Short mmCIF file of C-alpha atoms in Angstrom, two decimals:
data_model
loop_
_atom_site.label_atom_id
_atom_site.label_comp_id
_atom_site.label_asym_id
_atom_site.label_seq_id
_atom_site.Cartn_x
_atom_site.Cartn_y
_atom_site.Cartn_z
CA MET A 1 157.58 82.51 151.30
CA LYS A 2 158.42 82.23 147.39
CA THR A 3 161.73 83.32 146.19
CA PRO A 4 161.79 85.75 143.64
CA PHE A 5 162.33 84.69 139.68
CA ARG A 6 166.04 86.14 138.64
CA LEU A 7 166.77 85.33 134.60
CA ASP A 8 170.22 85.44 135.57
CA ASP A 9 170.34 82.55 137.40
CA HIS A 10 168.87 80.71 134.51
CA PRO A 11 171.34 79.21 132.01
CA ARG A 12 170.66 80.24 128.60
CA ARG A 13 170.67 77.80 125.30
CA THR A 14 172.72 78.93 122.95
CA SER A 15 170.67 78.50 119.72
CA PRO A 16 166.82 78.80 121.11
CA LEU A 17 164.88 77.61 118.17
CA ALA A 18 165.80 75.12 114.68
CA PRO A 19 165.95 76.81 111.31
CA PRO A 20 163.66 76.48 109.53
CA PRO A 21 162.84 74.19 106.16
CA ASP A 22 164.80 75.78 103.46
CA GLY A 23 162.26 77.58 101.33
CA TYR A 24 159.73 78.18 103.94
CA PHE A 25 159.55 81.70 104.23
CA ASP A 26 159.39 81.63 99.89
CA ARG A 27 156.82 78.63 99.91
CA LEU A 28 154.73 80.69 102.87
CA PRO A 29 152.53 83.85 100.84
CA ARG A 30 151.23 80.93 99.08
CA ARG A 31 149.81 78.90 101.43
CA VAL A 32 148.46 81.18 103.33
CA MET A 33 147.01 82.49 100.28
CA GLU A 34 145.40 79.30 100.11
CA ARG A 35 143.85 79.21 102.82
CA VAL A 36 142.59 82.48 102.96
CA GLN A 37 140.86 82.52 99.43
CA PRO A 38 137.84 80.46 99.26
CA ALA A 39 137.00 77.48 97.05
CA PRO A 40 135.50 78.32 93.59
CA ALA A 41 131.81 77.71 94.17
CA ALA A 42 130.06 74.61 92.43
CA GLU A 43 126.93 76.46 92.18
CA MET A 44 125.57 80.53 92.30
CA ALA A 45 123.09 80.72 94.89
CA PRO A 46 119.91 82.09 93.44
CA ALA A 47 120.85 86.06 94.34
CA GLY A 48 124.30 85.23 93.54
CA TRP A 49 124.26 87.12 90.34
CA LEU A 50 123.51 90.02 92.74
CA LEU A 51 126.92 89.98 94.56
CA THR A 52 128.91 90.00 91.03
CA LEU A 53 127.52 93.64 90.60
CA SER A 54 129.85 96.94 92.09
CA ARG A 55 127.87 98.71 95.34
CA PRO A 56 126.93 101.42 93.57
CA MET A 57 125.24 99.35 91.28
CA ARG A 58 123.40 97.40 94.58
CA THR A 59 123.14 100.95 96.15
CA ALA A 60 120.44 102.38 92.25
CA LEU A 61 119.84 98.29 92.06
CA ALA A 62 117.65 98.87 95.49
CA SER A 63 116.86 102.18 95.40
CA ALA A 64 115.19 101.83 91.95
CA VAL A 65 113.32 98.81 93.74
CA LEU A 66 112.15 100.49 96.75
CA LEU A 67 111.60 103.57 94.48
CA GLY A 68 109.62 101.36 92.53
CA GLY A 69 107.72 99.87 95.27
CA PHE A 70 106.07 103.53 96.72
CA VAL A 71 104.78 104.70 93.36
CA THR A 72 103.70 101.03 93.21
CA SER A 73 101.01 101.31 96.70
CA PHE A 74 100.52 105.23 95.35
CA PHE A 75 98.57 104.25 92.47
CA LEU A 76 97.28 100.96 93.95
CA SER A 77 95.78 102.79 96.96
CA GLN A 78 94.19 105.60 94.37
CA PRO A 79 90.24 105.20 94.31
CA ALA A 80 88.80 103.05 91.22
CA VAL A 81 87.27 105.88 89.11
CA SER A 82 85.00 104.78 86.29
CA PRO A 83 84.48 107.07 82.97
CA GLN A 84 80.51 107.02 83.91
CA GLN A 85 80.79 108.44 87.33
CA PRO A 86 82.64 112.22 87.05
CA VAL A 87 84.85 112.64 90.30
CA ALA A 88 83.19 114.63 92.53
CA THR A 89 85.38 117.06 94.29
CA THR A 90 84.73 117.69 98.40
CA THR A 91 86.59 120.38 99.80
CA ALA A 92 86.80 120.66 103.54
CA ALA A 93 84.47 123.92 103.34
CA MET A 94 81.85 121.27 101.97
CA VAL A 95 82.19 119.35 104.52
CA LEU A 96 82.53 121.31 107.29
CA ALA A 97 79.56 122.86 106.12
CA THR A 98 77.14 119.25 106.28
CA VAL A 99 77.73 119.40 109.96
CA PRO A 100 74.81 120.81 111.19
CA ARG A 101 75.47 124.05 113.66
CA THR A 102 74.19 123.22 116.86
CA GLU A 103 76.03 119.80 116.66
CA MET A 104 79.21 122.12 116.03
CA VAL A 105 79.18 124.41 118.82
CA GLN A 106 78.21 121.58 120.59
CA TYR A 107 81.56 120.50 120.46
CA LEU A 108 83.49 123.57 120.65
CA LEU A 109 81.74 124.19 123.74
CA ALA A 110 82.71 120.54 125.66
CA SER A 111 86.00 120.91 124.08
CA ASP A 112 88.65 121.49 126.29
CA GLN A 113 90.81 123.76 124.01
CA ARG A 114 89.68 126.96 123.01
CA VAL A 115 89.78 128.89 118.84
CA THR A 116 93.18 131.42 119.37
CA LEU A 117 94.21 133.60 116.87
CA PRO A 118 96.23 131.83 115.34
CA ASP A 119 93.55 129.15 114.96
CA LEU A 120 91.61 131.48 113.10
CA ALA A 121 94.81 132.63 111.52
CA GLU A 122 95.60 129.09 109.11
CA LEU A 123 91.99 129.14 107.91
CA PRO A 124 92.04 129.94 103.66
CA GLY A 125 92.26 132.54 102.13
CA THR A 126 89.35 131.82 100.35
CA ALA A 127 87.08 130.83 102.49
CA ASP A 128 83.38 131.20 101.32
CA GLN A 129 82.27 135.14 102.03
CA THR A 130 78.25 134.39 102.01
CA VAL A 131 79.07 133.09 105.89
CA THR A 132 80.32 136.66 107.47
CA ASP A 133 76.82 138.40 105.76
CA SER A 134 74.88 136.65 108.10
CA PHE A 135 76.41 138.22 111.62
CA LEU A 136 78.90 141.54 109.81
CA GLN A 137 76.54 143.99 108.55
CA ALA A 138 78.50 147.15 109.62
CA SER A 139 78.60 149.73 107.37
CA SER A 140 82.15 151.61 106.83
CA ALA A 141 81.39 154.51 109.17
CA GLU A 142 80.30 152.46 112.35
CA VAL A 143 83.18 150.90 112.07
CA GLN A 144 85.59 154.53 111.54
CA ASP A 145 82.96 155.02 114.69
CA ILE A 146 83.89 152.33 117.04
CA LEU A 147 87.70 152.31 115.81
CA ASP A 148 87.62 156.87 116.85
CA GLU A 149 85.75 155.31 120.21
CA GLN A 150 88.88 153.21 122.01
CA PRO A 151 91.58 154.79 123.58
CA THR A 152 94.79 155.18 122.66
CA ASP A 153 97.45 155.13 124.72
CA ASP A 154 100.35 157.56 124.62
CA LEU A 155 102.61 155.16 125.23
CA TYR A 156 103.13 154.26 121.60
CA LEU A 157 103.28 157.80 119.55
#
């Protein structure tokens, strides 16, 4: 069994540590700063000038380089247009008009997704009105008669 340790059983020293040398605490801050500060670089690194800029200036420079890269990539991705050829403007309606009707019907019937009213509500307001002339041939009197035949609910009155 171990005997318990008691501090009172051990003798104490009268002088625990030797005194520091003369002027030690006066020279200590200078010696610490000499060790902490980096030695001056003989040559500046290739991007050393960047480190001399302040943080906000480096952030502004990085933002400008990034924005310039986006603008450059945008302009380089545009198709080349020669002055002799006019720019062909194709709209979605023009591209859709080139698809044969039978192919479009087959696609809609084979698709698992159905066209809903919100899908139709997203159509642009400048749609070609000549498309509807082939299947909407009702006069206003006929439309009014059909609406009058619809049952009305008394719940909403």
